[in-house]
CSV table of C-alpha atoms and ligand atoms in Angstrom, one decimal:
chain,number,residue,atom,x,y,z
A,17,UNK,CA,24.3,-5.5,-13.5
A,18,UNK,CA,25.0,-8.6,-11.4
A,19,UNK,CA,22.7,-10.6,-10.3
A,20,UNK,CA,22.7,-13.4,-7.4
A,21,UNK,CA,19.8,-16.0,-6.6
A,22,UNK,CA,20.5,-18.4,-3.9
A,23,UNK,CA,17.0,-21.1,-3.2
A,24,UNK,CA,16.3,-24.2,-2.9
A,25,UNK,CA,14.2,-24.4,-5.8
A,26,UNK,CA,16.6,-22.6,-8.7
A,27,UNK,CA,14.1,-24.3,-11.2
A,28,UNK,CA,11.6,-21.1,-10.6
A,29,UNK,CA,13.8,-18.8,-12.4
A,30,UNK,CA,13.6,-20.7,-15.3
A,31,UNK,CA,11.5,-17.6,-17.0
A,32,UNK,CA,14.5,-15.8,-16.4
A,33,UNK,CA,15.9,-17.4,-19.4
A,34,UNK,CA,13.1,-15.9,-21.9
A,35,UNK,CA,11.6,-12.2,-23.0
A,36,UNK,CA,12.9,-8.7,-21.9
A,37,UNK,CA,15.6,-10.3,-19.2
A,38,UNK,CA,16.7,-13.4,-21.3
A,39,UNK,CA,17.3,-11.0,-24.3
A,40,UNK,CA,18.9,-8.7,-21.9
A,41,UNK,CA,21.3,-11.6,-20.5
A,42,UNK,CA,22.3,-12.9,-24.1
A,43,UNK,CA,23.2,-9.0,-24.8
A,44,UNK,CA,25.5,-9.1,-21.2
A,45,UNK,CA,23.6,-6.6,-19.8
A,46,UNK,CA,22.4,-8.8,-16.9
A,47,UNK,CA,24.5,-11.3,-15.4
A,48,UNK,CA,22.4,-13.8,-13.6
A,49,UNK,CA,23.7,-16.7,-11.5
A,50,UNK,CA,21.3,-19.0,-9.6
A,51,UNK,CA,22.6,-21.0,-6.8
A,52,UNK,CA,21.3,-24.1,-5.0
A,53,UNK,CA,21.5,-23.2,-1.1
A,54,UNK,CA,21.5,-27.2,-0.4
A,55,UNK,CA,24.7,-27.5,-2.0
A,56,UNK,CA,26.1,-25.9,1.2
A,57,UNK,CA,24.1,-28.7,3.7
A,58,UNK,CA,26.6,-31.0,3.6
A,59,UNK,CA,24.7,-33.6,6.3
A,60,UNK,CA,23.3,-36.8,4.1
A,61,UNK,CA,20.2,-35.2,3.9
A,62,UNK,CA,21.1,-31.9,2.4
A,63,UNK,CA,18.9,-30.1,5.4
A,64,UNK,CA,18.6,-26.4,5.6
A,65,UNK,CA,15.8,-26.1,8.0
A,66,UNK,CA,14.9,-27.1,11.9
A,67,UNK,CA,12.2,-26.0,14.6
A,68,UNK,CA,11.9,-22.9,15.7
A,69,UNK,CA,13.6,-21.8,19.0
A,70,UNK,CA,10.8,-20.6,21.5
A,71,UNK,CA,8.4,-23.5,19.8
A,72,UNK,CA,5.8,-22.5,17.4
A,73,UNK,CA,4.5,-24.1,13.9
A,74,UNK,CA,6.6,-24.5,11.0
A,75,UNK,CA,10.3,-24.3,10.5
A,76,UNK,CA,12.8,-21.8,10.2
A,77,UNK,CA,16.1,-22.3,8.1
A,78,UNK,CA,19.5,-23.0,9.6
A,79,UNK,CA,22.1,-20.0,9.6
A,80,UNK,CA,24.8,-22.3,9.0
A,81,UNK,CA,24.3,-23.0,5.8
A,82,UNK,CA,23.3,-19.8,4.7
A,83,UNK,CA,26.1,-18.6,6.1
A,84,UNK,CA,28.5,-20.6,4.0
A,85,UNK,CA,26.4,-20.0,0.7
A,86,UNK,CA,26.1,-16.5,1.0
A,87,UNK,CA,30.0,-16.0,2.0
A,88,UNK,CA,30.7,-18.2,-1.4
A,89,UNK,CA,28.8,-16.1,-3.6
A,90,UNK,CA,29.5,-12.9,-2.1
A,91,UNK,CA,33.2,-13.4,-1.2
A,92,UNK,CA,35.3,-10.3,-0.9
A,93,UNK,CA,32.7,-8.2,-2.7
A,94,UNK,CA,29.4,-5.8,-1.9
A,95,UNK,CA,26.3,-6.9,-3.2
A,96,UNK,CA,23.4,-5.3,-1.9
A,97,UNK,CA,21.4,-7.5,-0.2
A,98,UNK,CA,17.8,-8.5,-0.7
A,99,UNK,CA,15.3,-10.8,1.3
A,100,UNK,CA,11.7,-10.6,0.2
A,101,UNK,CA,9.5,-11.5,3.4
A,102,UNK,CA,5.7,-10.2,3.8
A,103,UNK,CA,7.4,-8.3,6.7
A,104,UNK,CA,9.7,-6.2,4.9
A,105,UNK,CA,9.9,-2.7,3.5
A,106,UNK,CA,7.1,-2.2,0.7
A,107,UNK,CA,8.3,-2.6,-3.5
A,108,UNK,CA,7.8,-0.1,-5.0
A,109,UNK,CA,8.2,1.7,-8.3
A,110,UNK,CA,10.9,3.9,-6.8
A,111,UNK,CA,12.4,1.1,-4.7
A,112,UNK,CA,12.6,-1.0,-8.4
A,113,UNK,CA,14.5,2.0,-9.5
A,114,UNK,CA,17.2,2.4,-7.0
A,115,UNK,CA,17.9,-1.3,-6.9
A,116,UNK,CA,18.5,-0.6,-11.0
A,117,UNK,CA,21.1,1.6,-10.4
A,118,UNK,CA,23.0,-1.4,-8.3
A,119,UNK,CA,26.1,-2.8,-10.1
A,120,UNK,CA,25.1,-6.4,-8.1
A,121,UNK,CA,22.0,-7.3,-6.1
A,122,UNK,CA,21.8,-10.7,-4.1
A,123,UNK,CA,18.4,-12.2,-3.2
A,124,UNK,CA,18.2,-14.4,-0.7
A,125,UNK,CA,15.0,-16.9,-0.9
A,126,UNK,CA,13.5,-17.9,2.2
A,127,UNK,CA,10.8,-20.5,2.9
A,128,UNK,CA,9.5,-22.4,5.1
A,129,UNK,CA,8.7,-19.4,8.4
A,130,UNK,CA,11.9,-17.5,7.4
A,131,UNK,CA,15.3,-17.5,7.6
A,132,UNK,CA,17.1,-17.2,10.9
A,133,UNK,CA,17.3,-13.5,12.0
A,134,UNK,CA,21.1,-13.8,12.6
A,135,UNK,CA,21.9,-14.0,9.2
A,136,UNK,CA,20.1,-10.9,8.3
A,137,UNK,CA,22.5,-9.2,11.5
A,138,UNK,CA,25.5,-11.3,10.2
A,139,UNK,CA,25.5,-9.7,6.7
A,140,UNK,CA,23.8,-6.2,7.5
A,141,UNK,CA,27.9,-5.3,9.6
A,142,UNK,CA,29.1,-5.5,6.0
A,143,UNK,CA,26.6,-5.4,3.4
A,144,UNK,CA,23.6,-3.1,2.2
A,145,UNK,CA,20.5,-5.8,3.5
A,146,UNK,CA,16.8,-4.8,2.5
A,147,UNK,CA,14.0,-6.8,3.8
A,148,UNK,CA,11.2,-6.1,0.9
A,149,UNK,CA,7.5,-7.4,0.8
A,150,UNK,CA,5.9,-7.3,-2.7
A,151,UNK,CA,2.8,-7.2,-0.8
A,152,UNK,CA,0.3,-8.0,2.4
A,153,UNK,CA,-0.3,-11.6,1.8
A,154,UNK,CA,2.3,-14.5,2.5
A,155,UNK,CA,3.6,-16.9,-0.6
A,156,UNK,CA,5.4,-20.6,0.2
A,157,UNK,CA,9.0,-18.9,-0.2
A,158,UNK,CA,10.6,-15.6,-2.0
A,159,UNK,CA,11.1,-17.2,-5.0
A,160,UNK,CA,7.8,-15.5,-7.1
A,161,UNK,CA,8.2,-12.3,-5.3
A,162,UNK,CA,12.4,-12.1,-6.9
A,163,UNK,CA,10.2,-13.4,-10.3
A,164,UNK,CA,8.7,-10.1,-9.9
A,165,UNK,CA,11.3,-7.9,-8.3
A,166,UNK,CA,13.7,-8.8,-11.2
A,167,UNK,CA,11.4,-8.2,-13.7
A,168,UNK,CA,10.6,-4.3,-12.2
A,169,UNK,CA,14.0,-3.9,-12.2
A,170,UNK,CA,15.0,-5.6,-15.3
A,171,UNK,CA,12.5,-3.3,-17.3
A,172,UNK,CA,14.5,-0.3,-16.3
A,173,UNK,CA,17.6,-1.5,-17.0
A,174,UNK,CA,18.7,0.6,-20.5
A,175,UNK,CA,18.7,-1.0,-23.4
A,176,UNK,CA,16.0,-3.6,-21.9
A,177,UNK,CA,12.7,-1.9,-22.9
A,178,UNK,CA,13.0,-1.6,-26.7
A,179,UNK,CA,12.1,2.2,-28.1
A,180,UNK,CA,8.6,0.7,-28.9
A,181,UNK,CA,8.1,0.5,-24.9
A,182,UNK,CA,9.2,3.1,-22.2
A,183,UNK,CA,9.4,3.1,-18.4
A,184,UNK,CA,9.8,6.5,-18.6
A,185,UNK,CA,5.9,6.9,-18.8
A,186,UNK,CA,5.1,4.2,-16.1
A,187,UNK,CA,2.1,5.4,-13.2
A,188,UNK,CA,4.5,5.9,-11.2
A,189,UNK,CA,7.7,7.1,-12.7
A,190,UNK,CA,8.4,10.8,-11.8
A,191,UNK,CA,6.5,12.8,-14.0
A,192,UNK,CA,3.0,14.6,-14.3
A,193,UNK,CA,1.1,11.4,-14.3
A,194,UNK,CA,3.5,10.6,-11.1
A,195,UNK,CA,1.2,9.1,-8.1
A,196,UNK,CA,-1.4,8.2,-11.0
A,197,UNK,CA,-2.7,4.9,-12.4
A,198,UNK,CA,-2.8,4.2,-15.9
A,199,UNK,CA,-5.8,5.0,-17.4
A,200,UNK,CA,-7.5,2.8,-20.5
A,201,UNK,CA,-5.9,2.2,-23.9
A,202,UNK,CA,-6.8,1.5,-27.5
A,203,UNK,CA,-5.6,0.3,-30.5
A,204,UNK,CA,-7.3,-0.2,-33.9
A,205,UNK,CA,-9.7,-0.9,-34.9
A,206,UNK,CA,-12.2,2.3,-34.6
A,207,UNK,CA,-15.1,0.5,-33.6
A,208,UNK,CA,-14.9,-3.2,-32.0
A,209,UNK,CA,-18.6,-5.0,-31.4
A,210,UNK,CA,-20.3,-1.5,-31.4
A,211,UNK,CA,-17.7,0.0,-28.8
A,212,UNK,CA,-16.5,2.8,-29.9
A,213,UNK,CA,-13.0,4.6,-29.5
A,214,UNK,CA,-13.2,7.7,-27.4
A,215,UNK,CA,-13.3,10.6,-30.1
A,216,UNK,CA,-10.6,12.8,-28.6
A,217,UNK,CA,-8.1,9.9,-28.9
A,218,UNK,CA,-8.9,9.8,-32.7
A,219,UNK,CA,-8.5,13.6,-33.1
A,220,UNK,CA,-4.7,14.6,-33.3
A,221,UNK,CA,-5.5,17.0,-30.9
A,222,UNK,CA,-2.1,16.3,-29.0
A,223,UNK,CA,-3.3,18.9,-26.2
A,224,UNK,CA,-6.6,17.7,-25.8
A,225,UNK,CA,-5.1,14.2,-25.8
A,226,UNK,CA,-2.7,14.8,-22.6
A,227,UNK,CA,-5.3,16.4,-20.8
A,228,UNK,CA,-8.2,13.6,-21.9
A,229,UNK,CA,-5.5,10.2,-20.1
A,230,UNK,CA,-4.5,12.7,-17.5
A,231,UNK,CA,-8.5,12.7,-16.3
A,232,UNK,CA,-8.9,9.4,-17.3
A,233,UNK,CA,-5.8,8.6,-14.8
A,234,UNK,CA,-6.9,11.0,-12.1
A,235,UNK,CA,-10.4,9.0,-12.5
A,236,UNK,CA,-9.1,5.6,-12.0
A,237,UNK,CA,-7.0,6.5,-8.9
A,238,UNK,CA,-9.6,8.0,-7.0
A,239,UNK,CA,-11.7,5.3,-8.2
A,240,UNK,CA,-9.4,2.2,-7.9
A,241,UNK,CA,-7.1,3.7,-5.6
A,242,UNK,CA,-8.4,6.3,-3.3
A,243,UNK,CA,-5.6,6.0,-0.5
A,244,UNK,CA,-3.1,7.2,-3.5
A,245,UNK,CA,-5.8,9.9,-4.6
A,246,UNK,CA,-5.7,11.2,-1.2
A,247,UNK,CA,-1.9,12.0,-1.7
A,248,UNK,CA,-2.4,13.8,-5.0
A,249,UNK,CA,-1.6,17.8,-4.3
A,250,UNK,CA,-4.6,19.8,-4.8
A,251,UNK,CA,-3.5,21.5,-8.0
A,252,UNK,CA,-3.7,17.9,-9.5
A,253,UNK,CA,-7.2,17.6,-8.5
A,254,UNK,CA,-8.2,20.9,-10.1
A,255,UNK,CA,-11.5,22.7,-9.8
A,256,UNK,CA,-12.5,20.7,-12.9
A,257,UNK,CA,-11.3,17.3,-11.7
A,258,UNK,CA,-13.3,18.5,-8.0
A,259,UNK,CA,-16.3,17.2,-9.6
A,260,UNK,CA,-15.1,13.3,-10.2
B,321,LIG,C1,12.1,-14.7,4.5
B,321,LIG,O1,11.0,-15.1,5.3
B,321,LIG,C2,9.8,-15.4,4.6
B,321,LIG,C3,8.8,-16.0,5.4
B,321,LIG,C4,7.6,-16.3,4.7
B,321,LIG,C5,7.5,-16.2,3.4
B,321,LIG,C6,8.5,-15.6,2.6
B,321,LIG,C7,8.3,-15.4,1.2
B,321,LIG,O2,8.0,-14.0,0.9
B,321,LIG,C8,6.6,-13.7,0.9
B,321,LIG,O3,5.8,-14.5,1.3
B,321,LIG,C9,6.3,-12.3,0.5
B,321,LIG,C10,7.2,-11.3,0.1
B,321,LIG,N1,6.5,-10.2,-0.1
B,321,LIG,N2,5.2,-10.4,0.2
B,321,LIG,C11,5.1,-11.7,0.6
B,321,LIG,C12,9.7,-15.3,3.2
């Protein structure tokens, strides 16, 4: 997979370079190319913003140069496009996994009060464009919210999760625990400052095990996350589970 970064501040995707997506760049399986927008403000001052038509606080950033940056990096091809903006389509699990089957994805990084609408109309007459929040709360510029996009994505990329790890059993991969949060984990040792390990988890009792996380899960989401709960189909919250 390709992938295209165009901000201001390329120095945020330093962490790109290390872990699960640096590895997976040195093995080729991610191609990733950040690009400085102000290379493509050519006044002295390298500018890529101005005030907002119709007034209002804060600035908005120039089509022009946009323009000229994203026709560079895109040039005869089809990247789908991405803008992360707290007014876009939600990120999901499922989202993270369609955008890993994409040969090339381009993320545009806004800042300032956005980028100017046209460029979204410009690019959406030949291009896939997704405007995608990561969430209901509004960061300095999309920079953080591609940090975390990529590395959704990245993880599901094969051959990026070593055989130790698996998306395969993520809270929201398809699946029986689909819809569910994770419930708790443990590792050794048995007994850590008097807290014990739940006994079922120590029996090899692979049945009872499943079923055991599967409550534990069920337990958590109505607990933690009762809007998802609510979604559950009532055979997952079974006569036993009617009593959490
Ligand atoms: C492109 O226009 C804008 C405008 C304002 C901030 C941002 C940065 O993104 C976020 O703040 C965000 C993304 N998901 N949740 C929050 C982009």
């Amino acid at each position: 997979m390709r992938l295209d970064i165009i901000s201001i501040f390329p120095e945020y995707f330093a962490p790109l370079d290390v872990s699960l997506i640096g590895k997976a760049r040195e093995r080729g399986t991610l191609d990733v190319r950040v690009h400085q927008l102000r290379d493509w403000a050519h006044d002295v001052h390298k500018t890529v913003d101005d005030t907002p038509y119709g007034g209002g606080p804060g600035m908005v950033m120039k089509p022009e140069v946009w323009g000229e940056a994203i026709d560079t990096v895109v040039g005869d091809g089809s990247p789908r496009m991405i803008v992360p903006t707290p007014s876009g389509r939600p990120f999901t699990q499922e989202l993270a996994q369609e955008l890993a089957d994409e040969p090339w994805l381009l993320f545009a990084c806004g800042r300032y009060e956005g980028i100017d609408s046209r460029v979204m109309d410009e690019y959406a007459t030949r291009l896939r464009v997704d405007e995608v929040s990561i969430g209901d709360y509004v960061l300095a510029g999309g920079e953080v919210a591609v940090l975390v996009m990529v590395e959704a994505i990245g993880r599901l990329l094969p051959g990026v999760l070593g055989n130790a790890q698996s998306a395969v059993d993520d809270s929201f991969a398809p699946g029986s625990m689909q819809n569910l949060v994770e419930g708790p984990v443990y590792t050794k040792p048995p007994v850590w400052r008097g807290h014990e390990v739940p006994p079922v988890l120590l029996s090899g009792h692979h049945g009872n095990v499943a079923r055991w996380r599967r409550d534990q899960a069920i337990r958590r989401t109505v607990r933690n996350r009762p809007e998802l709960a609510r979604e559950l189909d009532p055979g997952t919250l079974d006569k036993h589970d009617r009593k959490l």
